[in-house]
Short mmCIF file of C-alpha atoms and ligand atoms in Angstrom, two decimals:
data_model
loop_
_atom_site.label_atom_id
_atom_site.label_comp_id
_atom_site.label_asym_id
_atom_site.label_seq_id
_atom_site.Cartn_x
_atom_site.Cartn_y
_atom_site.Cartn_z
CA MET L 1 -51.00 34.32 162.10
CA GLU L 2 -50.85 30.72 163.88
CA LEU L 3 -47.88 28.74 163.53
CA ALA L 4 -48.46 24.91 163.23
CA ASN L 5 -48.63 23.24 166.40
CA ARG L 6 -46.24 20.30 165.07
CA LEU L 7 -43.62 22.98 165.12
CA THR L 8 -44.36 24.86 168.02
CA ASN L 9 -44.60 21.68 170.24
CA ILE L 10 -41.33 20.37 169.40
CA THR L 11 -39.76 21.32 172.62
CA GLY L 12 -42.55 20.64 174.71
CA GLY L 13 -42.16 23.59 176.89
CA GLY L 14 -41.38 24.10 180.46
CA SER L 15 -37.94 23.75 182.37
CA ASP L 16 -35.74 21.44 180.48
CA GLY L 17 -32.66 21.18 182.76
CA TRP L 18 -30.63 23.31 180.06
CA GLY L 19 -30.43 26.28 182.02
CA VAL L 20 -27.02 25.56 183.35
CA PHE L 21 -25.67 24.85 179.99
CA TYR L 22 -26.90 28.44 178.61
CA ARG L 23 -25.59 30.00 181.90
CA ALA L 24 -22.09 28.52 181.21
CA ARG L 25 -22.26 29.72 177.74
CA ARG L 26 -23.16 33.31 179.03
CA MET L 27 -20.10 33.27 181.37
CA ILE L 28 -17.88 32.11 178.69
CA ASP L 29 -19.07 35.16 176.55
CA ALA L 30 -18.52 37.47 179.34
CA GLY L 31 -14.80 36.23 179.67
CA VAL L 32 -14.99 33.77 182.48
CA ALA L 33 -12.83 30.78 182.10
CA VAL L 34 -15.43 27.89 182.61
CA THR L 35 -14.28 24.46 182.13
CA GLU L 36 -16.82 22.97 179.76
CA LEU L 37 -17.73 19.35 180.23
CA THR L 38 -21.38 19.63 178.77
CA ILE L 39 -21.33 18.84 175.05
CA GLY L 40 -20.43 15.65 173.09
CA GLU L 41 -18.06 17.12 170.87
CA HIS L 42 -14.40 15.84 170.46
CA ASP L 43 -11.44 17.92 171.49
CA THR L 44 -9.65 16.63 168.43
CA ARG L 45 -10.82 17.92 164.88
CA THR L 46 -11.40 15.94 161.77
CA ASN L 47 -8.17 14.13 160.67
CA SER L 48 -6.39 16.13 158.03
CA ASP L 49 -6.26 13.09 155.70
CA ILE L 50 -10.09 13.08 155.47
CA LEU L 51 -10.00 16.94 155.04
CA ASN L 52 -7.53 16.48 152.14
CA ALA L 53 -10.00 13.82 150.66
CA MET L 54 -12.87 16.47 151.03
CA HIS L 55 -10.73 19.06 149.41
CA GLN L 56 -9.69 16.94 146.50
CA ALA L 57 -13.38 16.06 145.82
CA ALA L 58 -14.30 19.58 145.76
CA ILE L 59 -11.56 20.85 143.80
CA GLY L 60 -11.99 17.77 141.38
CA GLY L 61 -15.81 19.09 140.67
CA HIS L 62 -17.99 17.12 143.11
CA THR L 63 -19.91 20.25 144.22
CA GLY L 64 -23.14 19.77 142.06
CA TYR L 65 -26.14 18.02 143.24
CA ALA L 66 -25.24 14.58 144.57
CA GLU L 67 -27.34 11.53 144.01
CA VAL L 68 -30.20 11.92 146.60
CA PRO L 69 -29.99 8.61 148.31
CA GLY L 70 -26.19 9.00 148.65
CA THR L 71 -23.46 7.96 146.26
CA ALA L 72 -23.02 4.46 145.17
CA ARG L 73 -19.66 4.31 146.63
CA LEU L 74 -20.70 5.60 150.17
CA ARG L 75 -23.77 3.42 150.11
CA ASN L 76 -21.68 0.48 149.19
CA ALA L 77 -18.92 1.32 151.95
CA VAL L 78 -21.41 1.77 154.69
CA ALA L 79 -23.31 -1.55 153.77
CA GLU L 80 -19.93 -3.25 153.90
CA ARG L 81 -19.08 -1.78 157.17
CA ILE L 82 -22.48 -2.87 158.56
CA SER L 83 -22.10 -6.33 157.01
CA THR L 84 -18.61 -6.79 158.48
CA ARG L 85 -19.57 -5.59 162.00
CA THR L 86 -22.94 -7.23 162.41
CA GLY L 87 -22.67 -10.20 160.09
CA VAL L 88 -26.11 -9.24 158.49
CA PRO L 89 -25.92 -9.23 154.72
CA THR L 90 -26.33 -5.64 153.76
CA THR L 91 -26.48 -3.73 150.52
CA ALA L 92 -26.21 -0.42 149.03
CA GLU L 93 -30.22 -0.70 148.66
CA ASN L 94 -30.43 -0.96 152.55
CA ILE L 95 -28.77 2.45 153.02
CA LEU L 96 -29.86 6.01 152.84
CA ILE L 97 -27.12 8.56 153.44
CA THR L 98 -28.46 11.65 155.60
CA PRO L 99 -27.13 14.87 156.84
CA GLY L 100 -26.01 13.29 160.15
CA GLY L 101 -27.72 10.96 162.46
CA GLN L 102 -30.10 13.51 163.73
CA ALA L 103 -31.60 13.69 159.99
CA GLY L 104 -31.48 9.87 160.19
CA LEU L 105 -33.51 9.91 163.32
CA PHE L 106 -36.10 12.18 161.92
CA ALA L 107 -36.24 10.15 158.63
CA ALA L 108 -36.66 6.79 160.62
CA HIS L 109 -39.50 8.31 162.72
CA ASN L 110 -41.14 9.68 159.67
CA ALA L 111 -40.98 6.35 158.32
CA VAL L 112 -42.89 4.42 160.79
CA CYS L 113 -45.09 6.95 162.73
CA ASP L 114 -48.32 8.70 161.57
CA THR L 115 -49.75 11.69 163.24
CA GLY L 116 -51.03 10.69 166.87
CA ASP L 117 -49.04 7.45 166.73
CA THR L 118 -47.22 6.69 170.11
CA ALA L 119 -43.49 6.36 169.79
CA LEU L 120 -41.40 5.00 172.70
CA TYR L 121 -37.96 5.99 173.84
CA ILE L 122 -35.78 5.07 176.83
CA ASP L 123 -35.28 7.70 179.44
CA PRO L 124 -32.38 8.95 180.19
CA TYR L 125 -32.34 10.03 176.52
CA TYR L 126 -30.34 11.92 173.96
CA ALA L 127 -31.65 15.44 174.24
CA THR L 128 -33.42 15.67 170.79
CA TYR L 129 -35.31 12.28 171.24
CA PRO L 130 -38.92 13.52 172.45
CA GLY L 131 -38.58 16.66 170.00
CA THR L 132 -37.84 14.42 167.03
CA ILE L 133 -40.71 12.06 167.64
CA ARG L 134 -43.13 15.28 168.08
CA SER L 135 -41.77 16.76 164.97
CA VAL L 136 -43.16 14.05 162.95
CA GLY L 137 -46.48 14.46 164.69
CA ALA L 138 -46.33 11.46 167.08
CA MET L 139 -46.68 11.17 170.76
CA ALA L 140 -43.32 10.77 172.59
CA GLN L 141 -43.75 8.25 175.66
CA PRO L 142 -40.67 7.79 177.50
CA ILE L 143 -39.67 4.24 179.38
CA VAL L 144 -37.86 5.14 182.39
CA THR L 145 -34.81 3.33 183.40
CA SER L 146 -33.05 3.32 186.80
CA PRO L 147 -29.51 3.53 188.08
CA ASP L 148 -30.44 0.36 190.01
CA THR L 149 -30.28 -1.59 186.61
CA GLY L 150 -27.36 0.31 185.43
CA PHE L 151 -29.96 2.18 183.21
CA GLN L 152 -30.54 -0.97 181.08
CA PRO L 153 -34.26 -1.08 180.41
CA THR L 154 -36.31 -4.09 181.84
CA LYS L 155 -38.52 -6.38 179.84
CA SER L 156 -41.55 -5.64 182.19
CA ALA L 157 -41.02 -1.78 181.53
CA ILE L 158 -41.03 -2.30 177.80
CA GLU L 159 -43.67 -4.75 177.92
CA THR L 160 -45.93 -2.51 179.81
CA ALA L 161 -45.32 0.61 177.37
CA ALA L 162 -45.70 -1.46 174.14
CA PRO L 163 -49.37 -2.13 173.77
CA GLY L 164 -50.73 0.31 171.05
CA ALA L 165 -47.26 1.76 170.35
CA LYS L 166 -45.75 1.97 167.02
CA SER L 167 -41.99 2.15 167.54
CA LEU L 168 -39.43 1.89 170.15
CA LEU L 169 -36.10 4.12 169.87
CA ILE L 170 -33.16 2.78 171.64
CA ASN L 171 -29.56 3.92 172.01
CA SER L 172 -26.71 1.85 172.80
CA PRO L 173 -23.93 2.60 173.70
CA ASN L 174 -26.13 5.34 175.44
CA ASN L 175 -25.84 8.99 175.67
CA PRO L 176 -26.02 10.16 178.47
CA THR L 177 -25.39 7.14 180.49
CA GLY L 178 -22.77 5.31 178.69
CA THR L 179 -24.62 1.98 179.14
CA VAL L 180 -24.13 -0.77 176.61
CA TYR L 181 -27.12 -2.93 176.37
CA ALA L 182 -26.28 -6.58 177.30
CA ALA L 183 -27.31 -9.58 175.01
CA PRO L 184 -30.27 -10.65 177.28
CA VAL L 185 -31.68 -6.96 177.42
CA LEU L 186 -31.39 -6.73 173.57
CA ASN L 187 -33.01 -10.31 173.32
CA ASP L 188 -35.78 -8.94 175.53
CA ILE L 189 -36.38 -5.94 173.36
CA ALA L 190 -36.36 -7.95 170.20
CA ALA L 191 -39.12 -10.10 171.77
CA VAL L 192 -41.29 -7.44 172.79
CA CYS L 193 -41.04 -5.59 169.42
CA LYS L 194 -42.03 -8.90 167.70
CA SER L 195 -44.80 -9.73 170.03
CA HIS L 196 -46.48 -6.19 169.99
CA ASP L 197 -45.34 -5.50 166.21
CA LEU L 198 -43.25 -2.43 166.99
CA TRP L 199 -40.76 -0.90 164.62
CA LEU L 200 -37.34 -0.68 166.56
CA ILE L 201 -35.12 2.21 165.70
CA SER L 202 -31.76 1.77 166.85
CA ASP L 203 -29.33 4.74 167.38
CA GLU L 204 -25.74 3.27 167.02
CA VAL L 205 -23.84 6.62 166.55
CA TYR L 206 -21.50 5.54 169.39
CA ASP L 207 -20.93 1.99 168.33
CA THR L 208 -17.07 2.58 167.94
CA GLN L 209 -16.72 3.65 171.46
CA ILE L 210 -16.94 0.34 173.62
CA TRP L 211 -15.07 0.16 176.78
CA GLU L 212 -16.53 -2.92 178.21
CA GLY L 213 -18.43 -5.69 176.78
CA SER L 214 -19.37 -5.53 172.97
CA HIS L 215 -21.76 -3.79 170.83
CA ILE L 216 -24.66 -5.91 169.48
CA SER L 217 -26.74 -4.41 166.84
CA PRO L 218 -30.40 -5.69 167.18
CA ARG L 219 -30.77 -5.79 163.57
CA SER L 220 -28.69 -8.94 163.85
CA LEU L 221 -31.07 -10.76 166.08
CA PRO L 222 -33.48 -13.32 164.60
CA GLY L 223 -36.52 -11.78 162.78
CA MET L 224 -35.27 -8.29 163.64
CA ALA L 225 -33.85 -7.01 160.22
CA GLU L 226 -37.31 -6.45 158.79
CA ARG L 227 -38.31 -4.43 161.69
CA THR L 228 -35.23 -2.52 162.52
CA LEU L 229 -34.01 0.87 161.33
CA VAL L 230 -30.45 1.49 162.28
CA VAL L 231 -29.18 5.02 162.57
CA GLY L 232 -25.48 5.58 161.94
CA SER L 233 -23.13 8.81 161.77
CA MET L 234 -19.56 9.72 161.12
CA SER L 235 -19.86 12.31 163.66
CA LYS L 236 -18.72 10.44 166.57
CA SER L 237 -16.59 7.67 165.12
CA HIS L 238 -14.40 9.97 162.82
CA ALA L 239 -14.81 13.32 164.60
CA MET L 240 -16.82 14.65 161.79
CA THR L 241 -19.60 16.38 163.68
CA GLY L 242 -19.61 19.53 161.47
CA SER L 243 -19.65 17.46 158.18
CA ARG L 244 -23.19 16.30 158.66
CA VAL L 245 -23.06 12.91 157.13
CA GLY L 246 -24.91 9.71 158.47
CA TRP L 247 -27.25 7.04 157.27
CA VAL L 248 -30.25 4.77 157.99
CA CYS L 249 -30.01 1.20 157.21
CA GLY L 250 -33.24 -0.76 157.00
CA PRO L 251 -35.46 -2.82 154.76
CA GLU L 252 -35.00 -1.97 150.94
CA HIS L 253 -38.79 -1.01 150.85
CA VAL L 254 -38.42 1.37 153.65
CA ILE L 255 -35.33 2.83 152.31
CA ASN L 256 -37.13 3.57 148.93
CA HIS L 257 -39.57 5.58 150.70
CA LEU L 258 -36.98 7.42 152.56
CA ILE L 259 -35.37 8.22 149.45
CA THR L 260 -38.64 9.82 148.27
CA LEU L 261 -38.62 11.79 151.76
CA ALA L 262 -35.14 12.81 151.14
CA THR L 263 -35.88 14.23 147.71
CA HIS L 264 -38.72 16.35 149.20
CA THR L 265 -36.50 17.64 152.25
CA THR L 266 -32.63 17.44 152.31
CA TYR L 267 -32.08 16.64 148.70
CA GLY L 268 -29.07 14.55 149.58
CA VAL L 269 -25.85 15.28 151.18
CA PRO L 270 -23.10 17.30 149.42
CA GLY L 271 -20.81 15.07 147.22
CA PHE L 272 -17.41 16.14 148.55
CA ILE L 273 -18.70 15.32 151.88
CA GLN L 274 -19.75 11.80 150.92
CA ASP L 275 -16.34 11.40 149.04
CA ALA L 276 -14.58 12.32 152.49
CA ALA L 277 -16.66 9.77 154.25
CA THR L 278 -15.97 7.22 151.61
CA PHE L 279 -12.32 7.72 152.11
CA ALA L 280 -12.47 7.66 155.83
CA LEU L 281 -14.43 4.21 155.87
CA GLY L 282 -11.90 3.08 153.39
CA GLN L 283 -9.07 3.26 156.08
CA GLY L 284 -10.62 0.61 158.24
CA THR L 285 -10.98 0.58 161.83
CA ALA L 286 -7.60 2.51 162.71
CA PRO L 287 -8.85 6.11 162.39
CA GLU L 288 -11.94 4.99 164.56
CA ASP L 289 -9.66 3.70 167.21
CA ALA L 290 -7.46 6.79 167.30
CA VAL L 291 -10.71 8.91 167.77
CA ALA L 292 -11.91 6.82 170.43
CA ALA L 293 -8.64 6.51 172.30
CA PRO L 294 -8.84 9.65 174.33
CA PHE L 295 -12.21 8.60 175.73
CA ARG L 296 -11.16 5.20 176.62
CA ARG L 297 -8.20 6.77 178.49
CA ARG L 298 -10.24 9.31 180.25
CA ARG L 299 -12.75 6.77 181.39
CA GLU L 300 -9.86 4.91 183.11
CA LEU L 301 -8.71 8.28 184.74
CA THR L 302 -12.43 8.91 185.76
CA LEU L 303 -12.53 5.56 187.83
CA LYS L 304 -9.03 6.55 189.35
CA ALA L 305 -10.10 9.97 190.26
CA LEU L 306 -13.29 8.67 192.06
CA ALA L 307 -11.46 5.74 193.78
CA GLY L 308 -11.30 5.70 197.56
CA GLN L 309 -14.61 7.81 198.37
CA ASN L 310 -18.24 7.30 197.81
CA VAL L 311 -19.84 10.70 197.75
CA VAL L 312 -19.62 10.65 193.95
CA ARG L 313 -20.12 7.31 192.09
CA ALA L 314 -19.74 6.54 188.55
CA VAL L 315 -22.42 4.72 186.75
CA PRO L 316 -20.15 2.22 184.94
CA ALA L 317 -19.58 3.74 181.61
CA GLN L 318 -19.25 1.00 179.11
CA GLY L 319 -19.14 3.08 176.02
CA ALA L 320 -19.58 6.65 174.54
CA MET L 321 -17.86 9.73 175.57
CA TYR L 322 -19.64 10.61 178.88
CA VAL L 323 -19.65 9.48 182.19
CA MET L 324 -22.80 9.85 184.56
CA LEU L 325 -22.16 10.42 188.19
CA ASP L 326 -24.50 9.71 190.98
CA ILE L 327 -24.31 12.70 193.41
CA ARG L 328 -27.29 11.77 195.33
CA ALA L 329 -25.14 11.63 198.55
CA THR L 330 -24.73 15.23 198.62
CA GLY L 331 -28.54 15.78 198.98
CA LEU L 332 -28.58 18.07 195.89
CA SER L 333 -30.70 17.52 192.89
CA GLY L 334 -28.50 17.33 189.59
CA GLU L 335 -29.60 20.76 188.72
CA ASP L 336 -28.66 22.37 191.94
CA PHE L 337 -25.43 20.47 191.98
CA ALA L 338 -24.33 21.65 188.45
CA ASN L 339 -25.51 25.07 189.11
CA ALA L 340 -23.43 25.38 192.50
CA LEU L 341 -20.67 23.63 190.95
CA LEU L 342 -20.74 26.12 188.11
CA ASP L 343 -20.61 29.00 190.62
CA ALA L 344 -18.14 27.77 192.96
CA GLU L 345 -15.73 26.11 190.58
CA GLN L 346 -16.46 27.38 187.13
CA ILE L 347 -16.93 23.72 186.05
CA ALA L 348 -20.08 23.24 183.71
CA VAL L 349 -21.62 19.76 183.82
CA MET L 350 -25.04 18.64 182.60
CA PRO L 351 -27.61 18.00 185.33
CA GLY L 352 -29.35 14.52 184.98
CA GLU L 353 -32.73 16.32 184.84
CA SER L 354 -31.65 17.52 181.15
CA PHE L 355 -32.04 13.97 179.95
CA GLY L 356 -35.26 12.89 181.58
CA GLN L 357 -36.52 11.35 184.90
CA GLY L 358 -34.20 8.36 185.12
CA ALA L 359 -31.13 10.34 185.98
CA LEU L 360 -32.41 12.67 188.70
CA GLY L 361 -29.54 13.25 191.20
CA HIS L 362 -26.92 12.60 188.65
CA VAL L 363 -24.64 14.72 186.50
CA ARG L 364 -23.30 13.93 183.01
CA VAL L 365 -19.69 14.76 182.36
CA ALA L 366 -18.35 14.84 179.10
CA MET L 367 -14.94 13.64 178.70
CA THR L 368 -13.98 16.05 175.93
CA ILE L 369 -11.17 17.98 177.37
CA ASP L 370 -7.43 17.16 177.60
CA ASP L 371 -6.54 14.72 180.25
CA ASP L 372 -4.67 16.96 182.93
CA SER L 373 -7.53 19.61 182.88
CA TYR L 374 -10.09 16.68 182.84
CA VAL L 375 -8.64 15.06 185.95
CA ALA L 376 -8.11 18.30 187.74
CA ALA L 377 -11.81 19.08 187.11
CA LEU L 378 -12.83 15.91 188.47
CA GLN L 379 -10.82 16.37 191.69
CA LYS L 380 -12.49 19.60 192.21
CA LEU L 381 -16.03 18.21 191.49
CA VAL L 382 -15.34 15.55 194.18
CA ASN L 383 -14.14 17.83 196.77
CA PHE L 384 -17.05 20.05 196.07
CA ALA L 385 -19.35 17.23 196.53
CA LYS L 386 -17.54 16.00 199.59
CA ASN L 387 -17.96 19.47 201.11
CA HIS L 388 -21.62 19.52 200.39
CA ALA L 389 -22.22 16.14 201.74
CA GLY L 390 -20.23 17.14 205.08
CA ALA L 391 -22.54 20.24 205.31
CA GLU L 392 -25.78 18.35 204.85
N1 PMP A 1 -27.79 9.99 168.52
C1 PMP A 1 -27.11 10.45 169.77
C2 PMP A 1 -27.29 9.55 170.86
C3 PMP A 1 -26.10 11.50 169.80
O1 PMP A 1 -25.56 11.70 170.94
C4 PMP A 1 -25.90 12.36 168.73
C5 PMP A 1 -25.18 13.64 168.76
N2 PMP A 1 -24.71 14.06 169.93
C6 PMP A 1 -26.85 12.08 167.51
C7 PMP A 1 -27.59 10.87 167.50
C8 PMP A 1 -26.77 12.89 166.38
O2 PMP A 1 -25.59 13.07 166.01
P1 PMP A 1 -25.22 13.48 164.31
O3 PMP A 1 -26.35 14.16 163.79
O4 PMP A 1 -24.01 14.45 164.51
O5 PMP A 1 -24.89 12.28 163.79
#
C-alpha cells in the first residue's frame, strides 16, 4: 500500500546534517558523559507559580474540551501583549491559540499555500521549516543568506526569489544564527511582500530574547498587518516548551478560517494549559526577563571566551539562545568539525549544514548548560579548533 507523497516527502530525504546529533544521543545512552550543546531547550524548568496555576486550573475542572480558538482570557491576554509590544491594535479576533509555535507554522502555511505553491524561507533556517512547508503540499524554496551580511537577507535576494511565490517565512531573532533583523532589512522585506503580493509569515518565538538592537514585528510596518501572520509561543519566553501552547496572530478573516482548520485537526489546546499561559502572561515581563537572563549572560561569556584569538569567530549573536561559530579557519566543514569535536572532547554541537547552505563551515552552540560547564566547553572547543588550524 502506497502512502501519500505529501507525507513521505516531508523530510526531503538525503543527509541532513543531523548525524552528529543522533550519534551524541547514542553515546549518552551508552553512558558516555557528553556535553550537550545541540538543542534549544532551557536548562531551567517551567516556573513553579505557572505550574501551580496549571494545577489549580486542572483541579478546578478545566479538563474538558476547551474552546477551539482558545479561551477568551488567553486570546485577550495574547492580543494585549501584542498590542503593547508592537503598537498594532490587536483583539482576541486576531488570535488563534495553537499547540505551540510549530502548530502555528503549520496552520499559517495551510492558510496561504495551495498544493504546488512556492513558499520561500530564509536559510540558515530552523530545522522544521522546509518540512512544514512540504507538509501542506507547497514547494519549499530557500533564500540563502551569508555570514558576510551577518545572515541578514538582502533585498536583491528576496526580490529575485519573489516572482510567482506565495509566501515568505522569516524568523527574527533567528534560530540558528542569533541574527535580529535590522529596521532597513524589515522595510525591504515589507516592500518586496507588497510589490509581489506575498504573504509574510513571521516567526517571533524568540521575541523576548534580544541582546542587541530591538525586536521589530513586521506586522507593525505600513500596509503589513493585512498580509502578515505572526507565529508566537510560550515555549521560549516562559520555558514552557513541553506545555505546547502558542498562537497565530493575523487578520480576523484568516483567523476564522484557521479556527475551522483547528476544529478539524487539533481541536484546541487543553484548558488547564491555557489557564497557566494566561497566568504567566498576567505576570508581565519579569518572568520573561528571568528566563532570558542566563542566555544574555552566556552570550557575554561566549564573547569573553573567544577574545584574543581568531580561529573561532562568533557571528554576533543579537538574540535567541544560540551562537553560531565560524570555524572555517580550521579548514574543516561544520559537520567534520562537529564529529571530530564529539570524538575528541565529547562535546556535541550542531553542524551549520543542519540548517541549510548559508552556514557551511559553522557550528551552532546552544547556550543551554550552566555557566561554568558552558565556558569550559567553549575553551575546549577553541583549543580543539586551534590545534586543527595549526595542523592544516
Ligand atoms: N520556531 C523556531 C525558530 C524555533 O526555534 C522553535 C522551537 N525550537 C519553534 C518555532 C517551535 O517552538 P514551539 O512549537 O515549542 O513553540
